[in-house]
Short mmCIF file of C-alpha atoms in Angstrom, two decimals:
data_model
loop_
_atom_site.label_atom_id
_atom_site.label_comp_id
_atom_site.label_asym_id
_atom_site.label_seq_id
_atom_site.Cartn_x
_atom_site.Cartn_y
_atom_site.Cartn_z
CA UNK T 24 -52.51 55.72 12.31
CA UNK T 25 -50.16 58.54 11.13
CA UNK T 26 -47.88 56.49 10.07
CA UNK T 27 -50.09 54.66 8.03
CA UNK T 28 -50.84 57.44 6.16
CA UNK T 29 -47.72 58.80 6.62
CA UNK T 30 -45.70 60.15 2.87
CA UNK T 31 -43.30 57.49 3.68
CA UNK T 32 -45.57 54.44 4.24
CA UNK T 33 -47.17 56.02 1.09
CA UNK T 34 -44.13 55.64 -1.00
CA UNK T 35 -43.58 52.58 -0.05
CA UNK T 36 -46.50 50.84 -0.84
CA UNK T 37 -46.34 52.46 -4.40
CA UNK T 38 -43.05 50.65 -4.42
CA UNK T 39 -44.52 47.58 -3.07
CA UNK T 40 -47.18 47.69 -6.17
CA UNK T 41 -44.16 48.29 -9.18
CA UNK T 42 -41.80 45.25 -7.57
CA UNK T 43 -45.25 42.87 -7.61
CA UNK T 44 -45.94 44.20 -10.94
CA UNK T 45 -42.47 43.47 -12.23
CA UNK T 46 -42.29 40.11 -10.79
CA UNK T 47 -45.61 39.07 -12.27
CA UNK T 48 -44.47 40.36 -15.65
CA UNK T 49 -41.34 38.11 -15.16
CA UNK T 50 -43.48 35.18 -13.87
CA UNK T 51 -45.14 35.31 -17.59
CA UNK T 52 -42.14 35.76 -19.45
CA UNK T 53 -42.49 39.29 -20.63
CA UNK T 54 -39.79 40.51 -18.42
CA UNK T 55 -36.10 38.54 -17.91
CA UNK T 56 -36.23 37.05 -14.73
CA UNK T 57 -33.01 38.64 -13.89
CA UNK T 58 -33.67 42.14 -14.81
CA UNK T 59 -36.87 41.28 -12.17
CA UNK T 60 -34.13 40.73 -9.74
CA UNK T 61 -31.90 43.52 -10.23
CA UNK T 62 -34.79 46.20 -9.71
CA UNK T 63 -36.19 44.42 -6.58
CA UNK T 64 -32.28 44.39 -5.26
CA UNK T 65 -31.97 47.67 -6.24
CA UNK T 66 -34.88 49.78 -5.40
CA UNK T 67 -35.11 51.69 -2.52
CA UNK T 68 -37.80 53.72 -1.23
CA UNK T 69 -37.50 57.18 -2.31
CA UNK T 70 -37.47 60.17 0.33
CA UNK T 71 -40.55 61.93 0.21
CA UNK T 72 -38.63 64.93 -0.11
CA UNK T 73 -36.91 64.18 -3.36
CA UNK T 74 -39.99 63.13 -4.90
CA UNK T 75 -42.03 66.65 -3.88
CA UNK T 76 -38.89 68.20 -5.29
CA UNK T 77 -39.20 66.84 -8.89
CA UNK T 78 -42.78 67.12 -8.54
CA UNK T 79 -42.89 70.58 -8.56
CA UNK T 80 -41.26 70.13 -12.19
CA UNK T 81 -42.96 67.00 -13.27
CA UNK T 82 -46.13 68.41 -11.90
CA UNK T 83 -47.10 64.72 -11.61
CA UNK T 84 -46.48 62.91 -8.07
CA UNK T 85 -46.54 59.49 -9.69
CA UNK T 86 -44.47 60.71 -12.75
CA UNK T 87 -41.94 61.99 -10.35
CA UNK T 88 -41.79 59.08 -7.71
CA UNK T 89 -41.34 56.82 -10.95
CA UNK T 90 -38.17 58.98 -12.24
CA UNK T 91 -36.45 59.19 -8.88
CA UNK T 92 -36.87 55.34 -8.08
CA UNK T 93 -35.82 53.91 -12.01
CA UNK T 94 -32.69 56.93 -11.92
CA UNK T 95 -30.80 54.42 -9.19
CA UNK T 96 -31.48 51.27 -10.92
CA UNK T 97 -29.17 51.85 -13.99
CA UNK T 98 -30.34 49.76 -17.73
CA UNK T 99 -32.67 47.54 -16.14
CA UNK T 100 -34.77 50.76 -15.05
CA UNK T 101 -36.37 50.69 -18.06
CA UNK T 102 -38.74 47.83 -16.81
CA UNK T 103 -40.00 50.01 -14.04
CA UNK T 104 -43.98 51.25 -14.27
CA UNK T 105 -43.99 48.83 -17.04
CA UNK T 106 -47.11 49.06 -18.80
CA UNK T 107 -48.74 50.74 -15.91
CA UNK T 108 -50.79 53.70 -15.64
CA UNK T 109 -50.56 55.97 -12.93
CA UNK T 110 -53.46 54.67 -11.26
CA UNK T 111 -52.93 51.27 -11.09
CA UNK T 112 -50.14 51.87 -8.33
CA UNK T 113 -52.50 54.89 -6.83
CA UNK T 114 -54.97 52.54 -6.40
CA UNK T 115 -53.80 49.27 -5.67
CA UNK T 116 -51.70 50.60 -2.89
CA UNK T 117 -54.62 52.91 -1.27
CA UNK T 118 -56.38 49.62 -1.16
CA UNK T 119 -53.47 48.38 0.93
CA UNK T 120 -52.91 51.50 3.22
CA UNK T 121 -56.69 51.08 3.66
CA UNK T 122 -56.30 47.20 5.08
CA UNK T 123 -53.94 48.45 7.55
CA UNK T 124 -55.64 51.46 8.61
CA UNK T 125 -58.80 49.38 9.04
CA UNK T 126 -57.09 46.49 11.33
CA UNK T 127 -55.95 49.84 13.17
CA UNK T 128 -59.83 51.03 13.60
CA UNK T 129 -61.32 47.28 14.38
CA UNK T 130 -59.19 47.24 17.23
CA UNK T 131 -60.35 50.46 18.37
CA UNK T 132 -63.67 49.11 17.98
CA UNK T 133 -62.34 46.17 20.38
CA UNK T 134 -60.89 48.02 23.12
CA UNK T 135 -64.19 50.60 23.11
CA UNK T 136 -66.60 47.51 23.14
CA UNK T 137 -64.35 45.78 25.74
CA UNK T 138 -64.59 49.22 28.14
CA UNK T 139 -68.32 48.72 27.36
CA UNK T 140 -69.11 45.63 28.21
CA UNK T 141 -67.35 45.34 31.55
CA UNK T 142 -69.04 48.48 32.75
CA UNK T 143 -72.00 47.29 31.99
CA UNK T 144 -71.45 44.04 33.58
CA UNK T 145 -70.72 46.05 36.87
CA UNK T 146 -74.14 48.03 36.40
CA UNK T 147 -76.21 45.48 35.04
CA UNK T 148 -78.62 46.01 38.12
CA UNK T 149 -77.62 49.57 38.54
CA UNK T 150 -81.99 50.88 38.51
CA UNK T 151 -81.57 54.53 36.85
CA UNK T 152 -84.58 56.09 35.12
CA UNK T 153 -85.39 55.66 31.33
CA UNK T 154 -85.97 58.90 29.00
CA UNK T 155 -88.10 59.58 26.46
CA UNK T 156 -88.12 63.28 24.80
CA UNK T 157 -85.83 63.71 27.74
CA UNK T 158 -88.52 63.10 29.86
CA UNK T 159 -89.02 60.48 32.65
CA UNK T 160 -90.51 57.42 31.17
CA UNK T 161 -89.76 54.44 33.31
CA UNK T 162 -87.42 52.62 34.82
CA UNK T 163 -84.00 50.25 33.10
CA UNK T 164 -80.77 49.76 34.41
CA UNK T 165 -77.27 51.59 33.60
CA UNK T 166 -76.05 48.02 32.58
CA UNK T 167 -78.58 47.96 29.54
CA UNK T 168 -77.98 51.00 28.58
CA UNK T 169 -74.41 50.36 28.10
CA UNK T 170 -75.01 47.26 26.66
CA UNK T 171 -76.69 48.60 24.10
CA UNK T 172 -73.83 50.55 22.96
CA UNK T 173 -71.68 47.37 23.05
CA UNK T 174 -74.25 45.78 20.60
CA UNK T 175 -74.28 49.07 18.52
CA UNK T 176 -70.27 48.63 18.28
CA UNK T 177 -70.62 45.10 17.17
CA UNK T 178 -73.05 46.54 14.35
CA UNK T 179 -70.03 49.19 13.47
CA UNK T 180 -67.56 46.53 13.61
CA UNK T 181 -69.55 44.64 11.07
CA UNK T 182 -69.92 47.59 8.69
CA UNK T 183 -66.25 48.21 8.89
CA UNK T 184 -65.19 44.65 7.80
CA UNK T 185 -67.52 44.68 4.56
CA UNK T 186 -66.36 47.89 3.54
CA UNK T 187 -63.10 46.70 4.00
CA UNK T 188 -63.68 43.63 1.94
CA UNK T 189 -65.03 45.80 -0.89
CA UNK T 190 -61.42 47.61 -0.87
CA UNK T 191 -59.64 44.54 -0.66
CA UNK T 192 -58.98 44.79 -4.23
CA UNK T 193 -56.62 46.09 -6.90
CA UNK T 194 -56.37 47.06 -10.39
CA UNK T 195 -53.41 46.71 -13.18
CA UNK T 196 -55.51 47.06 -16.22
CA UNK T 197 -53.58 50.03 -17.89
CA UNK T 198 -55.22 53.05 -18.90
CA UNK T 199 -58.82 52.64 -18.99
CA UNK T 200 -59.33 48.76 -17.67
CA UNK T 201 -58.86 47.07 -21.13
CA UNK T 202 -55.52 45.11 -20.45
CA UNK T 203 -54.21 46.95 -23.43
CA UNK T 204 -50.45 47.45 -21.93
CA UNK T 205 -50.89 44.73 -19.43
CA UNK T 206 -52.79 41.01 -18.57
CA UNK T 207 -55.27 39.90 -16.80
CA UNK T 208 -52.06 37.31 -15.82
CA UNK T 209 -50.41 39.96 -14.91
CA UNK T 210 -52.48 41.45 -12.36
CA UNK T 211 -53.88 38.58 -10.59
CA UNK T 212 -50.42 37.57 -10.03
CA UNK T 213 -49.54 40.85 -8.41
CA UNK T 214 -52.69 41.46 -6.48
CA UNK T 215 -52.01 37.68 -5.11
CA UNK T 216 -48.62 39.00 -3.74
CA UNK T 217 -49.71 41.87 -2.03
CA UNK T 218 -52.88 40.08 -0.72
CA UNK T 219 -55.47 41.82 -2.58
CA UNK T 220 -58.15 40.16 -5.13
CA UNK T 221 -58.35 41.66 -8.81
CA UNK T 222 -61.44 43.71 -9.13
CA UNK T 223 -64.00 41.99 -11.38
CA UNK T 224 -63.97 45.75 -13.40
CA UNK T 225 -62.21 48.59 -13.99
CA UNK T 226 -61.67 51.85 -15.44
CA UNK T 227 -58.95 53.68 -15.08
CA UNK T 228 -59.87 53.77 -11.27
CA UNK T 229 -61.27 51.31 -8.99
CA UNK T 230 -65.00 52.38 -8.55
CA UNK T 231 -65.18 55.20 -6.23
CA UNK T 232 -68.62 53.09 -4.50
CA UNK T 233 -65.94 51.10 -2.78
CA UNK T 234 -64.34 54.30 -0.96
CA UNK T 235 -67.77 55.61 -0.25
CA UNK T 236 -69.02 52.48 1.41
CA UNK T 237 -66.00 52.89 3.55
CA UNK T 238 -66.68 56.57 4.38
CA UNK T 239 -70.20 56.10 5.16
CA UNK T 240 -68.97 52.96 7.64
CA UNK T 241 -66.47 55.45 8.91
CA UNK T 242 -69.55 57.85 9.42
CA UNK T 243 -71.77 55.51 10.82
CA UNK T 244 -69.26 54.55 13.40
CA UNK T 245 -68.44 58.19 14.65
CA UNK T 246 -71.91 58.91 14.71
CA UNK T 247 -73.07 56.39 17.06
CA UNK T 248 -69.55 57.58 18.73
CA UNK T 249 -71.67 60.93 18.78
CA UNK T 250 -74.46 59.20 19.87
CA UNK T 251 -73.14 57.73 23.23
CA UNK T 252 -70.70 60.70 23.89
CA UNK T 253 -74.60 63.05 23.54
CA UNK T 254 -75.78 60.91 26.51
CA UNK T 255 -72.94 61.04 28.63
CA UNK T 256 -73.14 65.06 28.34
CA UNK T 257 -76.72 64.80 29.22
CA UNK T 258 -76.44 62.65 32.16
CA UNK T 259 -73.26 64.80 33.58
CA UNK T 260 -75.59 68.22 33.77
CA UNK T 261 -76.06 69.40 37.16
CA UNK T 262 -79.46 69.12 37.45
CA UNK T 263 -78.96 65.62 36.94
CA UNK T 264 -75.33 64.44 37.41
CA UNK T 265 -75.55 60.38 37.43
CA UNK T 266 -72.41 60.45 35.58
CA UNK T 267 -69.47 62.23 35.59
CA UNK T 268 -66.01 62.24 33.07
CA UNK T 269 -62.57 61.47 34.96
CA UNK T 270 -61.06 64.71 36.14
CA UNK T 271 -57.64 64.35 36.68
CA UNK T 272 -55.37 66.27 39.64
CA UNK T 273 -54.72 70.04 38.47
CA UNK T 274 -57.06 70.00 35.81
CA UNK T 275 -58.86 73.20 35.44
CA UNK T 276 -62.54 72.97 34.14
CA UNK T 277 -62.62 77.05 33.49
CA UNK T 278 -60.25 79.61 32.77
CA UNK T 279 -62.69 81.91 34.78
CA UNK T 280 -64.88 79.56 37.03
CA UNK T 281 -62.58 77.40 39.11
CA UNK T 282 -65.86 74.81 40.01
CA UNK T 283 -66.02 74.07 36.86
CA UNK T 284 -66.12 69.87 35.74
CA UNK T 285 -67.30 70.16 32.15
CA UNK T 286 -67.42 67.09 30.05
CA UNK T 287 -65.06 68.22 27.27
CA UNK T 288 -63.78 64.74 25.74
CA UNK T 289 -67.21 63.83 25.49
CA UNK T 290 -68.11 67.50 23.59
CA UNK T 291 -65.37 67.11 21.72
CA UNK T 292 -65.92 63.86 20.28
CA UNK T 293 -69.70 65.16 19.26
CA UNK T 294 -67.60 67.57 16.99
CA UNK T 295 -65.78 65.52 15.31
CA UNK T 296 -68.23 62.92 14.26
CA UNK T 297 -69.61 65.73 12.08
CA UNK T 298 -66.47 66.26 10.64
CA UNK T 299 -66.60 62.75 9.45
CA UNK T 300 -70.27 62.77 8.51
CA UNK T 301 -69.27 65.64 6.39
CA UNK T 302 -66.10 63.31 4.83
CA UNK T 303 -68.89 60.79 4.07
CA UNK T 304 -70.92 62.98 1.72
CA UNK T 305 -67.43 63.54 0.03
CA UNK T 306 -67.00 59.89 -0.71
CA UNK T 307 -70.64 59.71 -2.16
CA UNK T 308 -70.03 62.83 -4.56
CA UNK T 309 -67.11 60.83 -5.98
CA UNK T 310 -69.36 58.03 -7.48
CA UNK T 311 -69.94 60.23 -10.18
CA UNK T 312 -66.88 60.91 -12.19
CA UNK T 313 -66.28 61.74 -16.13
CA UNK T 314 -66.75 58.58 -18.64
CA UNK T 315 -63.88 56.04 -17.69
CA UNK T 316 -62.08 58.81 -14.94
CA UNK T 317 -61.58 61.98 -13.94
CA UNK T 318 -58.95 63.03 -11.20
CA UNK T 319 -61.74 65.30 -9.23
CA UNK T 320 -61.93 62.62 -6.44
CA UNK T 321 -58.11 62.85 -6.59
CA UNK T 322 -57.79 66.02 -4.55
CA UNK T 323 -60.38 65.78 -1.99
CA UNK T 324 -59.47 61.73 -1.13
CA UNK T 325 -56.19 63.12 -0.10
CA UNK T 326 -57.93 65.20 2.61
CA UNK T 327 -60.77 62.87 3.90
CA UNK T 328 -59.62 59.28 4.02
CA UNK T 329 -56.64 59.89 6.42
CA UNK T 330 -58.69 62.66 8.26
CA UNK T 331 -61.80 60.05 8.47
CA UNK T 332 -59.26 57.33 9.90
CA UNK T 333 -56.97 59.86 12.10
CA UNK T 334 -60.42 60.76 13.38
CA UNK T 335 -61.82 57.77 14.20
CA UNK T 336 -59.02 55.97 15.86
CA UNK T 337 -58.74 59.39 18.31
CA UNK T 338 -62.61 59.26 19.09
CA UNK T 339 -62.36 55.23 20.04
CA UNK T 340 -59.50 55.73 21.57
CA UNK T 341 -60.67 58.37 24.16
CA UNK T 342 -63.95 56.98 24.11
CA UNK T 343 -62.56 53.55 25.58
CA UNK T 344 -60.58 56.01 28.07
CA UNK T 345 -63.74 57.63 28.77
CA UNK T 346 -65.71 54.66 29.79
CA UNK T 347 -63.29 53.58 31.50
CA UNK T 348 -62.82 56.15 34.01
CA UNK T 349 -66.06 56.98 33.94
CA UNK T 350 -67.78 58.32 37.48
CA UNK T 351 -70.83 56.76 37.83
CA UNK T 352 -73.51 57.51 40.66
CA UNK T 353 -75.76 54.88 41.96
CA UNK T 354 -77.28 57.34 44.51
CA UNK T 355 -77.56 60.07 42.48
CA UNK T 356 -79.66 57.66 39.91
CA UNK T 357 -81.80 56.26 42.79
CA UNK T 358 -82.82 60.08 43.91
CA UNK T 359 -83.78 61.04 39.99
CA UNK T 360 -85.25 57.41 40.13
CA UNK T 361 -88.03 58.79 43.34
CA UNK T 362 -88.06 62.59 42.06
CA UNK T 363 -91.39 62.30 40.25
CA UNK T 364 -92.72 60.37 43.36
CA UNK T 365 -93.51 57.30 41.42
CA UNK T 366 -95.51 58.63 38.26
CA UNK T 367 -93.27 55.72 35.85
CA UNK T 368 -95.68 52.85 37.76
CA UNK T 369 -98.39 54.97 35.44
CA UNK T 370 -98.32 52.00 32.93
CA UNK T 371 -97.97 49.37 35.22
CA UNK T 372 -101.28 50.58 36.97
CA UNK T 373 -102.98 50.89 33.79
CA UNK T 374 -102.24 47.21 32.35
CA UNK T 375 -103.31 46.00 35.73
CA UNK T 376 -106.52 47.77 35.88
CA UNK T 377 -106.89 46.31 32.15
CA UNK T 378 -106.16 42.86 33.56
CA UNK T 379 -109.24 43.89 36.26
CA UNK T 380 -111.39 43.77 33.57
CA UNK T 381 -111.86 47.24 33.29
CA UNK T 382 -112.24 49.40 29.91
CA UNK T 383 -109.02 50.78 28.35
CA UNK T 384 -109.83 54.41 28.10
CA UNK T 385 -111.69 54.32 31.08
CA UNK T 386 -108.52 52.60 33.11
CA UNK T 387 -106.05 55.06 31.19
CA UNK T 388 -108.24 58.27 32.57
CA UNK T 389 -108.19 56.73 35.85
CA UNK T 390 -104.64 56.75 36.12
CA UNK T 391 -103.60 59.96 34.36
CA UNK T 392 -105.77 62.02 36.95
CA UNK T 393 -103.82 60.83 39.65
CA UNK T 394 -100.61 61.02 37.23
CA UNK T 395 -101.48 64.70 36.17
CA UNK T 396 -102.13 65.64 39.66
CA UNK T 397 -99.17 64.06 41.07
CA UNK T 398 -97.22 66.19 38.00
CA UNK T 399 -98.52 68.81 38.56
CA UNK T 400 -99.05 69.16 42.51
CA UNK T 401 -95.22 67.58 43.46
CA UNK T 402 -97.43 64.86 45.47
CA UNK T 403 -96.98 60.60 45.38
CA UNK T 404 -98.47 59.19 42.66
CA UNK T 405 -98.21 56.13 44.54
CA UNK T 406 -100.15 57.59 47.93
CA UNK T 407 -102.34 58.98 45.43
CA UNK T 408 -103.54 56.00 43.94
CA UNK T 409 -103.64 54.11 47.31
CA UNK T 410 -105.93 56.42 48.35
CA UNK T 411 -108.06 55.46 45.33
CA UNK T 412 -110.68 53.07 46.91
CA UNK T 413 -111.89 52.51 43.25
CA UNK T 414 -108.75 51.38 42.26
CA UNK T 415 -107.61 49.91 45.08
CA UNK T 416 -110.38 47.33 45.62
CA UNK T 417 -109.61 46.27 42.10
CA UNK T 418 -105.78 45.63 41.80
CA UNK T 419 -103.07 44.37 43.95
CA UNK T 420 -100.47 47.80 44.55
CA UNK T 421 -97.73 46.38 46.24
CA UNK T 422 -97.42 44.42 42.74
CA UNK T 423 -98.18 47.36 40.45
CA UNK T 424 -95.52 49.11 42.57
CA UNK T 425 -92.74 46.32 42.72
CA UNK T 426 -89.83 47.82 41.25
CA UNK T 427 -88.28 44.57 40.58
CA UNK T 428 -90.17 43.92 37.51
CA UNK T 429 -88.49 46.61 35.24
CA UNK T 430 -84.79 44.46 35.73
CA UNK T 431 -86.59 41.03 35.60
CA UNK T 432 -85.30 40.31 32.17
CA UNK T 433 -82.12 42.02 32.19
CA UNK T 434 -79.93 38.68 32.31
CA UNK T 435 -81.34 37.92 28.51
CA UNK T 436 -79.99 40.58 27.19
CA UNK T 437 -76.79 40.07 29.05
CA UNK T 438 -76.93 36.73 27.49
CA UNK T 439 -77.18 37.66 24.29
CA UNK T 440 -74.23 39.24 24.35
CA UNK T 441 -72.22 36.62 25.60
CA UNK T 442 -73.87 33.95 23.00
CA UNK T 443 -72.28 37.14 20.27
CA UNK T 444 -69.26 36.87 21.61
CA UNK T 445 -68.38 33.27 22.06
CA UNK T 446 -70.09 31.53 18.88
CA UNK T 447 -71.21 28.28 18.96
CA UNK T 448 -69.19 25.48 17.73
CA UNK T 449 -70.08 24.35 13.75
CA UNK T 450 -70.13 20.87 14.26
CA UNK T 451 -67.61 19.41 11.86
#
């Protein structure tokens, strides 16, 4: 990913954009075909440190890349940046360094979702308690809950490839959209060579909606990073400890505290997703620019879209790592399972009692007596019911209390997933 936004890669793609301008200007005659041919066998990408050095004269980074390039290519140098305006190549080519930063992030997606999915396939019956408020509600397994964050990357992944295809475009419509120093010919030709579609419109810029779609996917993403990194930190604090992050031989937890086991990678992708969310609102306040440009999205794009990628590829990447290695604890799930003695049968009890034929309100009071009392007391909810003759005579307890029925449907959802992930065959 640095290297995609590297000043080098940078250069080169604004090379990439003059040579298929040139040769589409040749393709409809404007240009002589050989003069086409001389450039491309002459142009070399320029060092990014002889361009910032005739920048600081030029003052202009285009201006400057332009002069260095065309000062090696002798009389036929004159056909360089024809009838182009500085944006066209600024552009054009962020919409390619864009592509290939993207392709970087989906597979980050796929390697995270991959990590996912077979940990959940090894938990899938793995009984752990369910929270609500971060309080005991009732039982699921660590499968689903996994699962759902493999679903939840699919979502991202899809997010990712429309933004994508909304930068898939580029402009060489001169200096505010009107073909006035170029063609339409002109720049379909080019865009075809380097991939890209013409945009339908443009100003002097490509729309900045287009880069804030992609920030916002970039946003989304890292925050449902933040999201599943959040319950990992949860679930790794002492008091309840059903997972743990790998801790590697001679790592220190604490400078001070040498028991220490904190769950840093997960912490420290939490701060960076609101780095990105913050890049995101960046992107949206660059809709709005002056009449057919301004260059105040200039600066600030410089900063956020490689920071939003760099970002994003490091939180997949030691997410995946993360799940991975993850230490998870069966037992330790089971005991947090029994530590309320039973009180997440409370609904099960109450739709049986329903069933009974008893009143609602009347059934729900039953049960939160016993429920409150077992709260508050640190007694079985489940002896305390039992010992309910009104409620035992009316419902059968060894079936309110079957824990089996929380995970009885687990396998659809597991199913689902597979029928996402291997689509059926269109029938020809």
């Amino acid at each position: 990913m640095t290297r995609v936004w590297s000043e080098e890669a940078k250069l080169e793609r604004w090379l990439n954009v003059e040579l298929a301008a040139l040769d589409a200007w040749a393709q409809v005659g404007t240009v002589p075909a050989s003069s086409a041919r001389a450039v491309r066998e002459r142009a070399r990408v320029p060092s990014p440190e002889r361009v910032a050095e005739l920048e600081r004269t030029t003052n202009h980074d285009v201006a400057a890349f332009v002069d260095v390039v065309s000062s090696e290519l002798g009389p036929e140098g004159r056909w360089f940046h024809y009838g182009l305006t500085s944006s066209d190549v600024l552009d054009t080519a962020l919409a390619l360094t864009v592509q290939d930063a993207g392709a970087l992030i989906r597979d980050g997606i796929d390697r995270a979702s991959e990590a996912v999915v077979a940990r959940a396939q090894e938990h899938r019956d793995t009984v752990t308690i369910g929270r609500t408020h971060g309080v005991h509600a009732e039982p699921t397994t660590f499968g689903l809950k996994l699962l759902g964050w493999a679903f939840e990357l699919e979502r991202n992944r899809g997010r990712l490839d429309h933004a994508l295809a909304g930068m898939r475009v580029g402009k060489l419509s001169g200096a505010v959209g009107t073909y006035a120093t170029t063609t339409p010919d002109v720049e379909r030709i080019a865009c075809e060579a380097l991939g890209l579609e013409p945009a339908p419109s443009s100003t002097q810029i490509l729309q900045r909606d287009r880069h804030a779609e992609l920030l916002t996917a970039l946003s989304i993403l890292a925050s449902s990073l933040d999201r599943f990194a959040l319950e990992i930190r949860h679930l790794a604090r002492t008091e309840v400890r059903e997972v743990e992050e790998p801790f590697a031989a001679g790592q220190k937890g604490s400078s001070a505290m040498p028991h220490k086991r904190n769950p840093i990678v997960s912490e420290r992708i939490c701060g960076l997703a609101r780095l990105v969310r913050g890049y995101a609102l960046v992107g949206l306040e660059n809709v709005a620019l002056w009449h057919e440009r301004d260059i105040s999205h200039s600066s600030n794009e410089r900063v956020v879209l490689p920071d939003a990628f760099l970002a994003v590829d490091y939180m997949l990447d030691r997410f995946a790592w993360l799940v991975q290695g993850l230490v998870i604890r069966p037992e330790r799930m089971r005991a947090n399972l029994e530590a309320t003695g039973g009180l997440f049968f409370s609904q099960r009890l109450l739709l049986a009692l329903v069933q009974s034929g008893q009143e609602r309100d009347a059934a729900y009071r039953m049960v939160q007596r016993h429920a409150m009392r077992a709260w508050d007391e640190g007694l079985d909810f489940r002896g305390l019911v039992r010992a309910d003759p009104e409620i035992a005579a009316r419902v059968d307890l060894d079936d309110v209390f079957d824990l089996r029925a929380y995970i009885r449907h687990v396998d659809v959802v597991f199913d689902r997933m597979r029928a996402e992930q291997v689509p059926e065959e269109v029938e020809a």
